[in-house]
Every structure is written in structure tokens, then in C-alpha cells.
Amino acid sequence: MDIKYDVPAPPAGALECTISLGQRKMRSMRLAKMPLGRLLGLQLAHFSSLYWAVQLVVIVCILLSTGSGKESARFAVLVYAGAANALGCPELLRDISCSMSEIERSCRISGAKLLAARMLIIACADLLGLTLTAVIVSSKFGTALALPLIMGAALLFSSSFLTLLALRLLPFVRSRAGALSLSLVISAALGIVCLSVVWSTGVWALACAVSLVLLAAQTWHELSDIESRKGKSIWNYL
């Protein structure tokens, strides 16, 4: 049985007045700026403990690995760089996998700052781990420090750039498992390419610089896209 309710129409001018008051209130809101240290601390608390555990396991495995010469050093550093990219990208999709993107889109507080804080934490952890890994393998296998470090940075930057680009071009990947699988495939493919080429330190430094610029540009694009969505849902009604 269909039940129909008669909803009385609002008085003339009441709807426009309500919208005007809502707009005035929202525009008058001033959000207190959160210190960078507190923002990073809050985001750091939400990182999965598995992320840090796997980082430590990878470094320990590299420390316990056997081998000698440049090839072993290159392989160990590239393994860490690929693993770091595979671990970091799912963390960037935590808001999507936990269905938080709708909330961020409907709030005046943009998710761009939160994403930037997470990316800064991941970048610092990856670069610190990469430097530690390069120091370990250069000492363990008796090679120079510069080449393994630059190679690892080039793979880390390029694989991160291609993973972010792929996530942009493949909108159906919206889970942490999907992002992890995608980043693993990209990291493995690039790692094989890096192992198969023999470049000088200068060429690797150029590749590292180019990949860093591309990663920075893609990251800026992602943050700008999130910033442009700020308050979109609310302002559709106000």
C-alpha cells in the first residue's frame, strides 16, 4: 500500500534565506592552523604497524644476504627500492579503502594536507631506509656507495611516479590490495630493467633527477586535484 504524505511548502523566501544564512556561516568559518609536527604525529599514529615491520624485515634480509661484487649490491638496493614503493602506495590509498574520500570531499578541510603529510612520512622513511641499505651493501660487498644509492633512488622515484600515474589512469583500482598488486608489478618490471642495463654513475644520476621531477609533478597534480574538491558536496547545496 502506497502512503503519501503532504509536505507543506516553505513560506515564500524562507528557502532562500536559509541558503543565504548557511553560506554566510560557512564562509565566516576560520579553521585554526595545525602545527606541522602535530599533523605529522597524528598521521604517523595511523600508519599500519605492518608497514614498519616489513621495512625492518627487508633491511634485515639484505643484511643477512650473501654475495659479493657490484651485482649483489645493485640487486640488494633495487630489492629494497621496489619493496619500499610497493609498501608506500597502499598507505596513500588508506582514505579510499576505508571509505573516507566522501567525507573529505564534503568537508571544508581538504584531504590534500593529510595526503601530503602521509607522503612526507613515507618519503622520509623510504629515503632513510634506502640510505641505510646502500651503506650496508657497500660495506658488505665492498663497493662504492654512490652508485647503489643513486640506482635505488632512481628506481624508487620512477616506480612511485608510474604507480601514481597508473592509479590515476585505472580508476577501478580503489583498494589497498589492488594498489599493492599494481605497485609490485611496476616495481618488479622496473627492477628487471635496471638490473639489465649498465650505466655510469652520471647517467644514473640524470635518470634519478628526471624521475624525481616527474614524481614531484604528479604528486602536485594529485594534491591540486584533491584541493579542488574541497567542500564540493556542501557547496552544491549552500
Tab-separated table of N, CA and C in Angstrom, residues 55 58-60 62-63 73 75-81 126-141 145 148-149:
chain	number	residue	atom	x	y	z
A	55	GLN	N	59.304	-3.121	6.440
A	55	GLN	CA	60.506	-2.323	6.179
A	55	GLN	C	61.699	-2.918	6.928
A	58	VAL	N	62.792	-6.379	5.477
A	58	VAL	CA	63.537	-6.266	4.219
A	58	VAL	C	64.990	-5.891	4.480
A	59	ILE	N	65.200	-4.925	5.377
A	59	ILE	CA	66.564	-4.492	5.694
A	59	ILE	C	67.341	-5.619	6.358
A	60	VAL	N	66.703	-6.362	7.265
A	60	VAL	CA	67.378	-7.476	7.932
A	60	VAL	C	67.748	-8.567	6.925
A	62	ILE	N	68.368	-8.160	3.762
A	62	ILE	CA	69.505	-7.660	2.983
A	62	ILE	C	70.798	-7.767	3.790
A	63	LEU	N	70.692	-7.487	5.084
A	63	LEU	CA	71.867	-7.579	5.949
A	63	LEU	C	72.384	-9.015	6.047
A	73	ALA	N	75.350	-5.959	-4.818
A	73	ALA	CA	74.994	-4.678	-4.217
A	73	ALA	C	73.832	-4.028	-4.971
A	75	PHE	N	71.557	-5.542	-6.810
A	75	PHE	CA	70.350	-6.336	-6.605
A	75	PHE	C	69.724	-6.032	-5.245
A	76	ALA	N	70.536	-5.962	-4.198
A	76	ALA	CA	70.014	-5.723	-2.852
A	76	ALA	C	69.350	-4.351	-2.742
A	77	VAL	N	69.984	-3.334	-3.300
A	77	VAL	CA	69.418	-1.987	-3.230
A	77	VAL	C	68.131	-1.894	-4.047
A	78	LEU	N	68.109	-2.511	-5.205
A	78	LEU	CA	66.910	-2.468	-6.038
A	78	LEU	C	65.763	-3.239	-5.400
A	79	VAL	N	66.085	-4.304	-4.679
A	79	VAL	CA	65.037	-5.037	-3.952
A	79	VAL	C	64.395	-4.142	-2.901
A	80	TYR	N	65.234	-3.409	-2.149
A	80	TYR	CA	64.666	-2.519	-1.134
A	80	TYR	C	63.841	-1.413	-1.782
A	81	ALA	N	64.341	-0.812	-2.855
A	81	ALA	CA	63.621	0.287	-3.508
A	81	ALA	C	62.270	-0.179	-4.034
A	126	ASP	N	61.379	6.014	3.427
A	126	ASP	CA	61.996	5.318	2.292
A	126	ASP	C	63.421	5.785	2.042
A	127	LEU	N	63.639	7.104	2.090
A	127	LEU	CA	64.985	7.622	1.839
A	127	LEU	C	65.943	7.217	2.946
A	128	LEU	N	65.453	7.202	4.185
A	128	LEU	CA	66.308	6.756	5.295
A	128	LEU	C	66.644	5.270	5.141
A	129	GLY	N	65.624	4.455	4.806
A	129	GLY	CA	65.877	3.034	4.617
A	129	GLY	C	66.774	2.755	3.424
A	130	LEU	N	66.586	3.540	2.351
A	130	LEU	CA	67.424	3.362	1.164
A	130	LEU	C	68.881	3.710	1.455
A	131	THR	N	69.097	4.797	2.177
A	131	THR	CA	70.465	5.181	2.543
A	131	THR	C	71.106	4.126	3.431
A	132	LEU	N	70.341	3.624	4.409
A	132	LEU	CA	70.865	2.584	5.297
A	132	LEU	C	71.202	1.315	4.512
A	133	THR	N	70.317	0.951	3.570
A	133	THR	CA	70.568	-0.235	2.755
A	133	THR	C	71.814	-0.064	1.894
A	134	ALA	N	71.966	1.118	1.279
A	134	ALA	CA	73.141	1.369	0.439
A	134	ALA	C	74.423	1.325	1.255
A	135	VAL	N	74.382	1.860	2.455
A	135	VAL	CA	75.568	1.813	3.322
A	135	VAL	C	75.904	0.371	3.689
A	136	ILE	N	74.877	-0.424	3.986
A	136	ILE	CA	75.093	-1.822	4.367
A	136	ILE	C	75.722	-2.609	3.220
A	137	VAL	N	75.131	-2.484	2.021
A	137	VAL	CA	75.622	-3.299	0.898
A	137	VAL	C	76.995	-2.828	0.418
A	138	SER	N	77.247	-1.522	0.491
A	138	SER	CA	78.564	-1.046	0.068
A	138	SER	C	79.656	-1.535	1.008
A	139	SER	N	79.321	-1.623	2.296
A	139	SER	CA	80.292	-2.131	3.258
A	139	SER	C	80.404	-3.656	3.192
A	140	LYS	N	79.261	-4.307	2.977
A	140	LYS	CA	79.224	-5.766	2.988
A	140	LYS	C	79.867	-6.371	1.743
A	141	PHE	N	79.592	-5.740	0.580
A	141	PHE	CA	80.059	-6.294	-0.683
A	141	PHE	C	81.278	-5.567	-1.239
A	145	LEU	N	79.690	3.602	-2.531
A	145	LEU	CA	78.368	3.928	-2.010
A	145	LEU	C	77.498	4.653	-3.031
A	148	PRO	N	75.115	2.410	-5.943
A	148	PRO	CA	73.918	1.729	-5.431
A	148	PRO	C	72.866	2.691	-4.897
A	149	LEU	N	73.307	3.750	-4.238
A	149	LEU	CA	72.361	4.717	-3.674
A	149	LEU	C	71.590	5.438	-4.771
